[in-house]
Amino acid sequence: MTNTYVDKSYAYAVARLRHAELKLLDGAFMEQLISAKTTEDAVRILKDRGWGSEDSDDLDEMFRQETEKLWNYVDEIVPDLNVFNVFRLQNDFNNLKAALKASVMDTDYPGIYAENGTLPAEMIRNAVSTRSYKTLPVSMSEIAEKAHEVFLRTGDGQLCDIMVDKACLEAIREAGLETGDSFIGEYAELKTAASDIKIAIRACLTGKDRDFLNMALAESGILSVGGLTSAALSGEDAIGAFLASTDFAGAVQELKKSPAAFERWCDNLITDRMESMHYEAFGPGPIAAYIIARENEIKSVRIILAGKQNGFPAEMLRERVRDTYV
Amino acid sequence: MELGLFLAVLGAGLAAGFAGAGSAIGVGIAGRSAAGVVTQEPSMFSKVLILQLLPGTQGIYGLLIGFIVLSQVGILGGEIPSLSKGLIYFAACMPMAIGGFLSGISQGQCSSSAIGLVAKRPDQFGKAMIFPAMVETYAILALLISILSIFGIPASI
């Protein structure tokens, strides 16, 4: 939207958000959930807080409803939802992967498509099944065509996923930088870099070669892809040494623990960078911070409830729950 | 042509116009924030309305200066000024025009932040009022210099 009357200051949206932030779950609430005796008790506490709906007890449905509530709310308060594409593109590319697999294997599972992307899942599915890639945006059409061709030729689903994932990271980074907002740009850079690190670690552990890394690692402004590739080829310790001189120095310890610990560290790093958004009265930054905060709390609640269902001790859950924004 | 009168009226117009424009922008920005808060919580209306109105004072100060000038230069009263007196009237109006315009916008932005503060912590309304009120100081200083200058113009020029 290039309408000059569009409110570029986001004053209305940010003020609305300040009130909505009061309803975000804080650390004490997470603790209360962890301490709940049973999953049912925890769900009851969440419902009292307005989560899910009264008529459904299904947990997946509850998480789906919360994500939908978040996006409906953001759509309601901002003039142009496309500014927040960094958070939505992942769903598009996941749908693309699902559609490619469904098309090549000639089966279709309607439930595998994610909502809240920038494009309707149906559109991606149709474009892939009829091979009319032109209907997709450029960032997606080229890779869709290429991945489809590679998948058909090699039958290698993993290779196809890697190609699409890289295109996804590139699209996220581009969308982040395009907004011109420093916080959203930083988020996109951190997300790309964190995904690259995860890929490099996995590639290193499974002994992948340089060609694989070149194909999988996306360009990032805060991490040299060349440096990461060389480190990944030399071994896990080299990755640690390489990261020690970057923004991810603190993550080296976490990487040694587990991939889950690293992911938590990355989420917490972003939450930490979000702190300054508490004091911003204008711009899309505070809205982006709210989206991340809501997505993180949904993630944390999912971890707690899954842990409770499987009888994990409270201490284990505490280690996995993300820091809260409020 | 009475160039002195023209300059005096131009000064009065700029003081009222620019200070008014500053206020309009300021009240507009704060108004968007206020609307946002009231959408979420209608009971906050009276609190955010006061914060929204704070940047509105510059417009009133500008009007005051404009009115005083007009009442001295033969439009609403007084005598038509000489060229040099007209120039002095023009110069006297400038602090209000510039100070009012910029402080109005700045106060509006500050009010927006204060409205965000009240949205999150309604019990801190008193403190939230103080921040935008600080900006008011500089609009008042501009008003003061404009008034002192206008009333201090020697009759003999």
CSV table of C-alpha atoms in Angstrom, one decimal:
chain,number,residue,atom,x,y,z
A,1,MET,CA,0.0,0.0,0.0
A,2,THR,CA,1.5,3.3,-1.0
A,3,ASN,CA,-1.3,5.5,0.2
A,4,THR,CA,0.0,8.7,1.7
A,5,TYR,CA,-2.8,8.7,4.2
A,6,VAL,CA,-1.7,5.4,5.7
A,7,ASP,CA,-0.4,5.9,9.3
A,8,LYS,CA,3.3,5.2,8.9
A,9,SER,CA,3.9,6.3,12.6
A,10,TYR,CA,2.0,3.2,13.9
A,11,ALA,CA,0.9,5.5,16.8
A,12,TYR,CA,-2.5,3.9,16.9
A,13,ALA,CA,-1.2,0.3,16.7
A,14,VAL,CA,1.5,0.7,19.3
A,15,ALA,CA,-0.9,2.4,21.8
A,16,ARG,CA,-3.4,-0.5,21.3
A,17,LEU,CA,-0.6,-2.9,21.8
A,18,ARG,CA,0.6,-1.4,25.0
A,19,HIS,CA,-2.7,-2.4,26.5
A,20,ALA,CA,-2.7,-5.8,24.9
A,21,GLU,CA,0.8,-6.5,26.3
A,22,LEU,CA,-0.7,-6.6,29.8
A,23,LYS,CA,-2.3,-9.9,28.7
A,24,LEU,CA,1.0,-11.5,27.8
A,25,LEU,CA,2.1,-14.4,30.0
A,26,ASP,CA,4.9,-13.5,32.4
A,27,GLY,CA,7.5,-15.6,34.1
A,28,ALA,CA,5.4,-16.1,37.2
A,29,PHE,CA,2.5,-17.5,35.1
A,30,MET,CA,4.8,-19.9,33.3
A,31,GLU,CA,6.0,-21.1,36.7
A,32,GLN,CA,2.4,-21.6,37.8
A,33,LEU,CA,1.8,-23.7,34.7
A,34,ILE,CA,4.9,-25.8,35.3
A,35,SER,CA,3.8,-26.3,38.9
A,36,ALA,CA,0.3,-27.4,37.9
A,37,LYS,CA,-0.3,-31.0,39.1
A,38,THR,CA,-1.8,-32.3,35.9
A,39,THR,CA,-2.1,-31.3,32.2
A,40,GLU,CA,-5.9,-30.7,32.8
A,41,ASP,CA,-5.0,-28.3,35.7
A,42,ALA,CA,-2.6,-26.4,33.4
A,43,VAL,CA,-5.2,-26.2,30.6
A,44,ARG,CA,-7.7,-24.9,33.1
A,45,ILE,CA,-5.3,-22.1,34.2
A,46,LEU,CA,-4.8,-21.2,30.5
A,47,LYS,CA,-8.5,-21.1,29.8
A,48,ASP,CA,-9.1,-18.9,32.8
A,49,ARG,CA,-6.5,-16.6,31.1
A,50,GLY,CA,-8.6,-16.6,27.9
A,51,TRP,CA,-6.7,-19.1,25.9
A,52,GLY,CA,-8.4,-21.4,23.4
A,53,SER,CA,-12.2,-21.6,23.5
A,54,GLU,CA,-14.5,-23.1,26.2
A,55,ASP,CA,-16.0,-25.7,23.8
A,56,SER,CA,-12.8,-27.4,22.8
A,57,ASP,CA,-10.3,-29.4,24.9
A,58,ASP,CA,-8.0,-30.3,22.1
A,59,LEU,CA,-4.5,-28.8,22.7
A,60,ASP,CA,-3.5,-28.5,19.0
A,61,GLU,CA,-6.8,-26.7,18.4
A,62,MET,CA,-6.0,-24.4,21.3
A,63,PHE,CA,-2.5,-23.5,19.8
A,64,ARG,CA,-4.0,-23.0,16.4
A,65,GLN,CA,-6.7,-20.7,17.8
A,66,GLU,CA,-4.1,-18.7,19.7
A,67,THR,CA,-1.9,-18.2,16.6
A,68,GLU,CA,-5.0,-17.2,14.6
A,69,LYS,CA,-6.0,-14.7,17.4
A,70,LEU,CA,-2.5,-13.2,17.2
A,71,TRP,CA,-2.6,-12.7,13.4
A,72,ASN,CA,-6.2,-11.5,13.4
A,73,TYR,CA,-5.2,-8.9,16.0
A,74,VAL,CA,-2.1,-7.7,14.1
A,75,ASP,CA,-4.1,-7.5,10.9
A,76,GLU,CA,-6.7,-5.4,12.7
A,77,ILE,CA,-4.3,-2.9,14.2
A,78,VAL,CA,-1.7,-2.3,11.4
A,79,PRO,CA,-2.3,-0.6,8.1
A,80,ASP,CA,-0.3,-3.1,6.0
A,81,LEU,CA,0.3,-6.7,7.1
A,82,ASN,CA,3.1,-7.1,4.5
A,83,VAL,CA,5.5,-5.2,6.7
A,84,PHE,CA,5.5,-8.3,9.0
A,85,ASN,CA,6.2,-10.8,6.2
A,86,VAL,CA,9.4,-11.9,8.0
A,87,PHE,CA,7.1,-13.8,10.4
A,88,ARG,CA,4.8,-15.2,7.8
A,89,LEU,CA,7.1,-16.4,5.0
A,90,GLN,CA,8.2,-19.5,6.8
A,91,ASN,CA,4.6,-20.8,6.6
A,92,ASP,CA,4.6,-20.2,2.9
A,93,PHE,CA,7.7,-22.1,2.3
A,94,ASN,CA,6.6,-24.9,4.6
A,95,ASN,CA,3.5,-25.1,2.5
A,96,LEU,CA,5.6,-25.2,-0.6
A,97,LYS,CA,7.6,-28.1,0.7
A,98,ALA,CA,4.4,-30.0,1.6
A,99,ALA,CA,2.9,-29.2,-1.8
A,100,LEU,CA,6.0,-30.4,-3.6
A,101,LYS,CA,6.0,-33.7,-1.7
A,102,ALA,CA,2.3,-34.2,-2.2
A,103,SER,CA,2.6,-33.5,-5.9
A,104,VAL,CA,5.6,-35.8,-6.5
A,105,MET,CA,4.2,-38.6,-4.4
A,106,ASP,CA,0.8,-38.1,-5.9
A,107,THR,CA,-1.0,-38.1,-2.6
A,108,ASP,CA,-2.5,-35.2,-0.7
A,109,TYR,CA,-3.0,-34.7,3.0
A,110,PRO,CA,-5.2,-31.5,3.5
A,111,GLY,CA,-4.1,-31.2,7.1
A,112,ILE,CA,-0.4,-30.6,6.4
A,113,TYR,CA,-0.7,-27.0,5.2
A,114,ALA,CA,0.0,-24.2,7.6
A,115,GLU,CA,-2.1,-21.1,7.9
A,116,ASN,CA,-1.1,-17.5,8.3
A,117,GLY,CA,1.3,-17.3,5.4
A,118,THR,CA,1.5,-14.4,3.0
A,119,LEU,CA,-0.3,-16.5,0.4
A,120,PRO,CA,-3.2,-18.9,0.8
A,121,ALA,CA,-2.0,-22.5,1.1
A,122,GLU,CA,-4.5,-23.5,-1.6
A,123,MET,CA,-2.8,-21.1,-4.1
A,124,ILE,CA,0.6,-22.7,-3.5
A,125,ARG,CA,-0.8,-26.2,-3.8
A,126,ASN,CA,-2.5,-25.4,-7.1
A,127,ALA,CA,0.6,-23.7,-8.5
A,128,VAL,CA,2.7,-26.8,-7.7
A,129,SER,CA,0.1,-29.4,-8.8
A,130,THR,CA,-0.5,-27.6,-12.1
A,131,ARG,CA,3.1,-26.5,-12.5
A,132,SER,CA,2.0,-22.9,-13.1
A,133,TYR,CA,4.7,-21.4,-11.0
A,134,LYS,CA,4.2,-18.0,-12.5
A,135,THR,CA,1.3,-17.4,-10.2
A,136,LEU,CA,3.7,-17.4,-7.2
A,137,PRO,CA,5.9,-14.5,-6.2
A,138,VAL,CA,9.4,-14.4,-7.8
A,139,SER,CA,11.2,-15.4,-4.5
A,140,MET,CA,9.1,-18.6,-4.5
A,141,SER,CA,8.4,-19.4,-8.2
A,142,GLU,CA,12.1,-20.0,-9.2
A,143,ILE,CA,12.9,-22.2,-6.3
A,144,ALA,CA,9.6,-24.1,-6.6
A,145,GLU,CA,10.4,-25.0,-10.2
A,146,LYS,CA,14.0,-25.9,-9.5
A,147,ALA,CA,13.1,-28.0,-6.4
A,148,HIS,CA,10.3,-29.8,-8.2
A,149,GLU,CA,12.6,-30.7,-11.0
A,150,VAL,CA,15.4,-31.9,-8.7
A,151,PHE,CA,12.9,-33.9,-6.6
A,152,LEU,CA,11.5,-35.6,-9.7
A,153,ARG,CA,15.0,-36.3,-11.1
A,154,THR,CA,16.6,-37.5,-7.9
A,155,GLY,CA,13.7,-38.6,-5.7
A,156,ASP,CA,15.6,-37.0,-2.8
A,157,GLY,CA,13.1,-35.2,-0.6
A,158,GLN,CA,15.8,-34.0,1.8
A,159,LEU,CA,17.7,-32.2,-1.0
A,160,CYS,CA,14.5,-30.5,-2.1
A,161,ASP,CA,13.8,-29.4,1.5
A,162,ILE,CA,17.3,-27.9,1.8
A,163,MET,CA,16.9,-25.9,-1.4
A,164,VAL,CA,13.5,-24.6,-0.3
A,165,ASP,CA,14.7,-23.8,3.2
A,166,LYS,CA,17.6,-21.7,1.9
A,167,ALA,CA,15.3,-19.8,-0.4
A,168,CYS,CA,13.0,-19.3,2.6
A,169,LEU,CA,15.8,-17.8,4.7
A,170,GLU,CA,16.9,-15.5,1.8
A,171,ALA,CA,13.3,-14.4,1.4
A,172,ILE,CA,13.0,-13.7,5.2
A,173,ARG,CA,16.2,-11.7,5.2
A,174,GLU,CA,15.2,-9.7,2.2
A,175,ALA,CA,11.7,-9.0,3.6
A,176,GLY,CA,13.3,-7.9,6.9
A,177,LEU,CA,15.7,-5.5,5.3
A,178,GLU,CA,13.0,-4.2,3.0
A,179,THR,CA,11.0,-2.9,5.9
A,180,GLY,CA,13.7,-0.4,6.7
A,181,ASP,CA,13.0,-1.0,10.4
A,182,SER,CA,16.2,-1.7,12.3
A,183,PHE,CA,14.6,-4.1,14.8
A,184,ILE,CA,12.8,-6.2,12.1
A,185,GLY,CA,16.0,-6.1,10.0
A,186,GLU,CA,18.1,-7.3,13.0
A,187,TYR,CA,15.5,-10.1,13.7
A,188,ALA,CA,15.7,-11.3,10.1
A,189,GLU,CA,19.5,-11.3,10.2
A,190,LEU,CA,19.6,-13.2,13.6
A,191,LYS,CA,17.1,-15.8,12.3
A,192,THR,CA,19.0,-16.4,9.2
A,193,ALA,CA,22.3,-16.7,11.0
A,194,ALA,CA,20.8,-19.0,13.7
A,195,SER,CA,19.4,-21.3,11.0
A,196,ASP,CA,22.7,-21.4,9.3
A,197,ILE,CA,24.5,-22.4,12.5
A,198,LYS,CA,22.0,-25.2,13.1
A,199,ILE,CA,22.5,-26.5,9.5
A,200,ALA,CA,26.3,-26.2,9.8
A,201,ILE,CA,26.3,-28.2,13.0
A,202,ARG,CA,24.1,-30.9,11.6
A,203,ALA,CA,26.1,-31.1,8.4
A,204,CYS,CA,29.3,-31.3,10.4
A,205,LEU,CA,28.0,-34.2,12.5
A,206,THR,CA,26.7,-36.1,9.5
A,207,GLY,CA,29.9,-35.4,7.5
A,208,LYS,CA,28.5,-33.5,4.6
A,209,ASP,CA,30.8,-31.9,2.0
A,210,ARG,CA,31.3,-28.3,0.8
A,211,ASP,CA,28.8,-28.7,-2.0
A,212,PHE,CA,26.1,-29.5,0.5
A,213,LEU,CA,27.0,-26.5,2.7
A,214,ASN,CA,27.1,-24.1,-0.3
A,215,MET,CA,23.6,-25.3,-1.3
A,216,ALA,CA,22.2,-25.1,2.2
A,217,LEU,CA,23.7,-22.0,3.9
A,218,ALA,CA,22.0,-18.7,3.2
A,219,GLU,CA,23.8,-15.4,3.1
A,220,SER,CA,23.6,-13.4,6.3
A,221,GLY,CA,24.8,-9.9,7.3
A,222,ILE,CA,26.1,-10.9,10.7
A,223,LEU,CA,27.8,-14.2,10.0
A,224,SER,CA,30.2,-15.0,7.2
A,225,VAL,CA,28.9,-17.9,5.3
A,226,GLY,CA,32.4,-18.7,3.9
A,227,GLY,CA,33.8,-18.8,7.5
A,228,LEU,CA,31.0,-21.0,8.7
A,229,THR,CA,31.4,-23.4,5.8
A,230,SER,CA,35.2,-23.8,6.4
A,231,ALA,CA,34.6,-24.3,10.1
A,232,ALA,CA,31.9,-26.9,9.5
A,233,LEU,CA,34.2,-28.8,7.3
A,234,SER,CA,36.9,-28.8,10.0
A,235,GLY,CA,34.8,-30.1,12.8
A,236,GLU,CA,32.5,-29.2,15.7
A,237,ASP,CA,35.3,-27.5,17.7
A,238,ALA,CA,36.1,-25.2,14.7
A,239,ILE,CA,32.5,-24.1,14.6
A,240,GLY,CA,32.7,-23.2,18.3
A,241,ALA,CA,36.0,-21.3,17.7
A,242,PHE,CA,34.4,-19.5,14.7
A,243,LEU,CA,31.3,-18.5,16.6
A,244,ALA,CA,33.4,-17.1,19.6
A,245,SER,CA,34.1,-14.0,17.5
A,246,THR,CA,30.5,-13.4,16.5
A,247,ASP,CA,27.2,-12.3,18.1
A,248,PHE,CA,26.7,-16.0,18.9
A,249,ALA,CA,29.7,-16.3,21.2
A,250,GLY,CA,27.4,-17.2,24.2
A,251,ALA,CA,25.8,-20.0,22.2
A,252,VAL,CA,28.9,-22.2,22.0
A,253,GLN,CA,28.2,-23.7,25.5
A,254,GLU,CA,24.5,-24.3,24.5
A,255,LEU,CA,25.5,-26.0,21.3
A,256,LYS,CA,27.5,-28.5,23.2
A,257,LYS,CA,24.4,-29.3,25.3
A,258,SER,CA,21.8,-29.9,22.6
A,259,PRO,CA,20.1,-28.4,19.5
A,260,ALA,CA,17.1,-27.5,21.7
A,261,ALA,CA,19.3,-25.6,24.2
A,262,PHE,CA,20.8,-23.6,21.2
A,263,GLU,CA,17.3,-22.8,19.9
A,264,ARG,CA,16.2,-21.6,23.3
A,265,TRP,CA,19.4,-19.5,23.5
A,266,CYS,CA,18.6,-17.9,20.1
A,267,ASP,CA,15.0,-17.1,21.2
A,268,ASN,CA,16.3,-15.6,24.4
A,269,LEU,CA,18.8,-13.5,22.4
A,270,ILE,CA,16.0,-12.0,20.4
A,271,THR,CA,13.9,-11.4,23.5
A,272,ASP,CA,16.8,-9.6,24.9
A,273,ARG,CA,17.1,-7.4,21.8
A,274,MET,CA,13.4,-6.8,22.1
A,275,GLU,CA,13.8,-5.0,25.4
A,276,SER,CA,14.3,-1.6,23.8
A,277,MET,CA,11.0,-1.9,22.0
A,278,HIS,CA,9.2,-1.4,25.3
A,279,TYR,CA,10.2,2.3,25.0
A,280,GLU,CA,9.4,2.9,21.4
A,281,ALA,CA,6.1,4.7,20.8
A,282,PHE,CA,6.2,4.6,17.0
A,283,GLY,CA,7.1,2.4,14.1
A,284,PRO,CA,6.6,-1.3,13.3
A,285,GLY,CA,9.3,-2.5,15.8
A,286,PRO,CA,7.1,-2.8,18.9
A,287,ILE,CA,4.5,-4.7,16.9
A,288,ALA,CA,7.2,-7.1,15.6
A,289,ALA,CA,8.3,-7.5,19.3
A,290,TYR,CA,4.7,-8.3,20.3
A,291,ILE,CA,4.4,-10.9,17.5
A,292,ILE,CA,7.7,-12.6,18.6
A,293,ALA,CA,6.6,-12.5,22.3
A,294,ARG,CA,3.2,-14.1,21.5
A,295,GLU,CA,4.8,-16.8,19.3
A,296,ASN,CA,7.4,-17.5,22.0
A,297,GLU,CA,4.8,-17.8,24.7
A,298,ILE,CA,2.8,-20.2,22.5
A,299,LYS,CA,6.0,-22.2,22.0
A,300,SER,CA,6.7,-22.2,25.8
A,301,VAL,CA,3.2,-23.3,26.7
A,302,ARG,CA,3.4,-26.1,24.1
A,303,ILE,CA,6.6,-27.3,25.6
A,304,ILE,CA,5.2,-27.2,29.1
A,305,LEU,CA,2.0,-29.1,28.2
A,306,ALA,CA,3.8,-31.7,26.1
A,307,GLY,CA,6.2,-32.2,29.0
A,308,LYS,CA,3.3,-32.6,31.5
A,309,GLN,CA,1.6,-35.1,29.2
A,310,ASN,CA,4.7,-37.2,29.1
A,311,GLY,CA,5.5,-36.8,32.8
A,312,PHE,CA,8.7,-34.8,32.5
A,313,PRO,CA,10.0,-33.4,35.8
A,314,ALA,CA,9.4,-29.6,36.4
A,315,GLU,CA,13.1,-28.9,36.4
A,316,MET,CA,13.4,-30.2,32.8
A,317,LEU,CA,10.6,-27.9,31.7
A,318,ARG,CA,12.0,-24.9,33.4
A,319,GLU,CA,15.2,-25.3,31.4
A,320,ARG,CA,13.3,-25.3,28.1
A,321,VAL,CA,10.8,-22.4,28.7
A,322,ARG,CA,11.8,-19.2,26.9
A,323,ASP,CA,12.4,-15.9,28.7
A,324,THR,CA,9.3,-13.8,28.7
A,325,TYR,CA,9.0,-10.3,27.2
A,326,VAL,CA,7.0,-8.8,30.1
B,1,MET,CA,1.0,50.5,0.0
B,2,GLU,CA,1.4,50.2,3.8
B,3,LEU,CA,4.4,47.9,3.9
B,4,GLY,CA,4.6,48.2,7.7
B,5,LEU,CA,1.1,47.0,8.1
B,6,PHE,CA,1.7,44.1,5.7
B,7,LEU,CA,4.7,42.9,7.6
B,8,ALA,CA,2.9,43.1,11.0
B,9,VAL,CA,-0.1,41.1,9.6
B,10,LEU,CA,2.3,38.6,8.0
B,11,GLY,CA,4.0,38.2,11.4
B,12,ALA,CA,0.6,37.7,13.2
B,13,GLY,CA,-0.4,35.2,10.6
B,14,LEU,CA,2.7,33.2,10.8
B,15,ALA,CA,2.5,33.1,14.6
B,16,ALA,CA,-1.0,31.9,14.6
B,17,GLY,CA,-0.6,29.7,11.5
B,18,PHE,CA,2.7,27.9,12.4
B,19,ALA,CA,1.9,27.5,16.1
B,20,GLY,CA,-1.5,26.2,15.1
B,21,ALA,CA,0.0,23.8,12.5
B,22,GLY,CA,2.4,22.5,15.2
B,23,SER,CA,-0.5,21.9,17.5
B,24,ALA,CA,-2.6,20.2,14.8
B,25,ILE,CA,0.2,17.8,14.0
B,26,GLY,CA,0.9,17.2,17.7
B,27,VAL,CA,-2.7,16.6,18.7
B,28,GLY,CA,-3.1,14.4,15.6
B,29,ILE,CA,-0.3,12.1,16.5
B,30,ALA,CA,-1.4,11.9,20.1
B,31,GLY,CA,-5.0,11.4,18.9
B,32,ARG,CA,-4.0,8.2,17.0
B,33,SER,CA,-2.4,6.8,20.1
B,34,ALA,CA,-5.4,7.8,22.2
B,35,ALA,CA,-7.8,6.1,19.7
B,36,GLY,CA,-5.7,3.0,20.0
B,37,VAL,CA,-5.9,2.9,23.8
B,38,VAL,CA,-9.7,3.6,23.8
B,39,THR,CA,-10.2,0.8,21.3
B,40,GLN,CA,-8.8,-1.6,23.8
B,41,GLU,CA,-10.1,0.0,27.0
B,42,PRO,CA,-12.9,2.5,26.6
B,43,SER,CA,-12.8,3.5,30.3
B,44,MET,CA,-9.5,5.2,29.6
B,45,PHE,CA,-11.1,7.9,27.5
B,46,SER,CA,-10.9,10.8,30.0
B,47,LYS,CA,-7.2,10.1,30.9
B,48,VAL,CA,-5.9,9.9,27.3
B,49,LEU,CA,-8.0,12.9,26.2
B,50,ILE,CA,-6.1,15.1,28.6
B,51,LEU,CA,-2.8,13.8,27.3
B,52,GLN,CA,-4.0,14.3,23.7
B,53,LEU,CA,-5.0,17.9,24.4
B,54,LEU,CA,-1.6,19.0,25.9
B,55,PRO,CA,0.0,19.8,22.5
B,56,GLY,CA,-3.1,21.9,21.6
B,57,THR,CA,-1.9,24.9,23.7
B,58,GLN,CA,0.6,26.2,21.2
B,59,GLY,CA,-2.2,27.0,18.8
B,60,ILE,CA,-3.9,29.0,21.5
B,61,TYR,CA,-0.6,30.9,22.3
B,62,GLY,CA,-0.2,31.6,18.5
B,63,LEU,CA,-3.7,32.9,18.4
B,64,LEU,CA,-3.1,35.2,21.4
B,65,ILE,CA,0.0,36.7,19.7
B,66,GLY,CA,-1.8,37.1,16.4
B,67,PHE,CA,-4.7,38.8,18.2
B,68,ILE,CA,-2.5,41.2,20.2
B,69,VAL,CA,-0.7,42.3,17.0
B,70,LEU,CA,-3.9,42.8,15.1
B,71,SER,CA,-5.3,44.9,17.9
B,72,GLN,CA,-2.3,47.2,17.7
B,73,VAL,CA,-1.7,47.7,14.0
B,74,GLY,CA,-5.0,49.2,12.9
B,75,ILE,CA,-6.9,46.0,12.0
B,76,LEU,CA,-8.8,45.5,15.2
B,77,GLY,CA,-7.6,48.7,16.8
B,78,GLY,CA,-4.5,50.9,17.2
B,79,GLU,CA,-2.7,52.7,14.4
B,80,ILE,CA,-1.1,51.6,11.1
B,81,PRO,CA,2.6,51.1,11.8
B,82,SER,CA,5.5,52.6,9.9
B,83,LEU,CA,7.8,50.2,7.9
B,84,SER,CA,10.4,49.9,10.6
B,85,LYS,CA,7.7,49.3,13.3
B,86,GLY,CA,6.1,46.7,11.0
B,87,LEU,CA,9.4,44.9,10.7
B,88,ILE,CA,9.7,44.9,14.5
B,89,TYR,CA,6.2,43.4,14.9
B,90,PHE,CA,7.2,40.8,12.3
B,91,ALA,CA,10.4,39.9,14.3
B,92,ALA,CA,8.5,39.8,17.5
B,93,CYS,CA,6.1,37.2,16.2
B,94,MET,CA,8.8,34.8,15.1
B,95,PRO,CA,9.6,33.2,18.5
B,96,MET,CA,6.0,32.1,18.7
B,97,ALA,CA,5.8,30.9,15.1
B,98,ILE,CA,9.0,28.8,15.3
B,99,GLY,CA,8.8,27.7,19.0
B,100,GLY,CA,5.1,26.9,18.7
B,101,PHE,CA,5.5,24.9,15.5
B,102,LEU,CA,8.3,22.7,16.7
B,103,SER,CA,7.3,22.3,20.3
B,104,GLY,CA,3.7,21.3,19.2
B,105,ILE,CA,5.0,18.4,17.1
B,106,SER,CA,7.5,17.3,19.7
B,107,GLN,CA,4.9,17.5,22.5
B,108,GLY,CA,2.6,15.4,20.4
B,109,GLN,CA,5.2,12.7,20.1
B,110,CYS,CA,5.9,12.8,23.8
B,111,SER,CA,2.1,12.7,24.5
B,112,SER,CA,1.9,9.6,22.3
B,113,SER,CA,4.5,7.9,24.5
B,114,ALA,CA,2.8,9.0,27.6
B,115,ILE,CA,-0.5,7.6,26.4
B,116,GLY,CA,1.4,4.3,25.9
B,117,LEU,CA,2.6,4.6,29.5
B,118,VAL,CA,-1.0,5.1,30.8
B,119,ALA,CA,-2.2,2.2,28.7
B,120,LYS,CA,0.2,-0.1,30.4
B,121,ARG,CA,0.1,1.5,33.9
B,122,PRO,CA,-3.1,3.5,34.4
B,123,ASP,CA,-2.0,4.3,38.0
B,124,GLN,CA,0.9,6.3,36.7
B,125,PHE,CA,-1.2,9.0,35.1
B,126,GLY,CA,0.3,11.8,37.1
B,127,LYS,CA,3.8,11.0,36.0
B,128,ALA,CA,2.7,10.5,32.4
B,129,MET,CA,1.3,14.0,32.4
B,130,ILE,CA,4.6,15.5,33.5
B,131,PHE,CA,6.7,14.4,30.5
B,132,PRO,CA,4.7,16.2,27.8
B,133,ALA,CA,4.2,19.1,30.1
B,134,MET,CA,7.9,19.6,30.2
B,135,VAL,CA,7.8,20.4,26.5
B,136,GLU,CA,5.2,23.1,27.2
B,137,THR,CA,7.9,25.1,29.0
B,138,TYR,CA,9.5,26.0,25.8
B,139,ALA,CA,6.3,27.0,24.1
B,140,ILE,CA,5.7,29.3,27.1
B,141,LEU,CA,9.2,30.8,26.8
B,142,ALA,CA,8.6,31.6,23.2
B,143,LEU,CA,5.2,33.1,24.0
B,144,LEU,CA,6.9,35.2,26.7
B,145,ILE,CA,9.5,36.7,24.4
B,146,SER,CA,6.9,37.4,21.7
B,147,ILE,CA,4.7,39.2,24.2
B,148,LEU,CA,7.5,41.2,25.8
B,149,SER,CA,8.7,42.3,22.4
B,150,ILE,CA,5.3,43.3,21.1
B,151,PHE,CA,4.5,45.3,24.3
B,152,GLY,CA,8.0,46.7,24.4
B,153,ILE,CA,8.0,48.4,21.0
B,154,PRO,CA,8.7,52.1,21.6
B,155,ALA,CA,5.8,54.3,20.4
B,156,SER,CA,8.3,56.9,19.0
B,157,ILE,CA,9.6,54.6,16.1
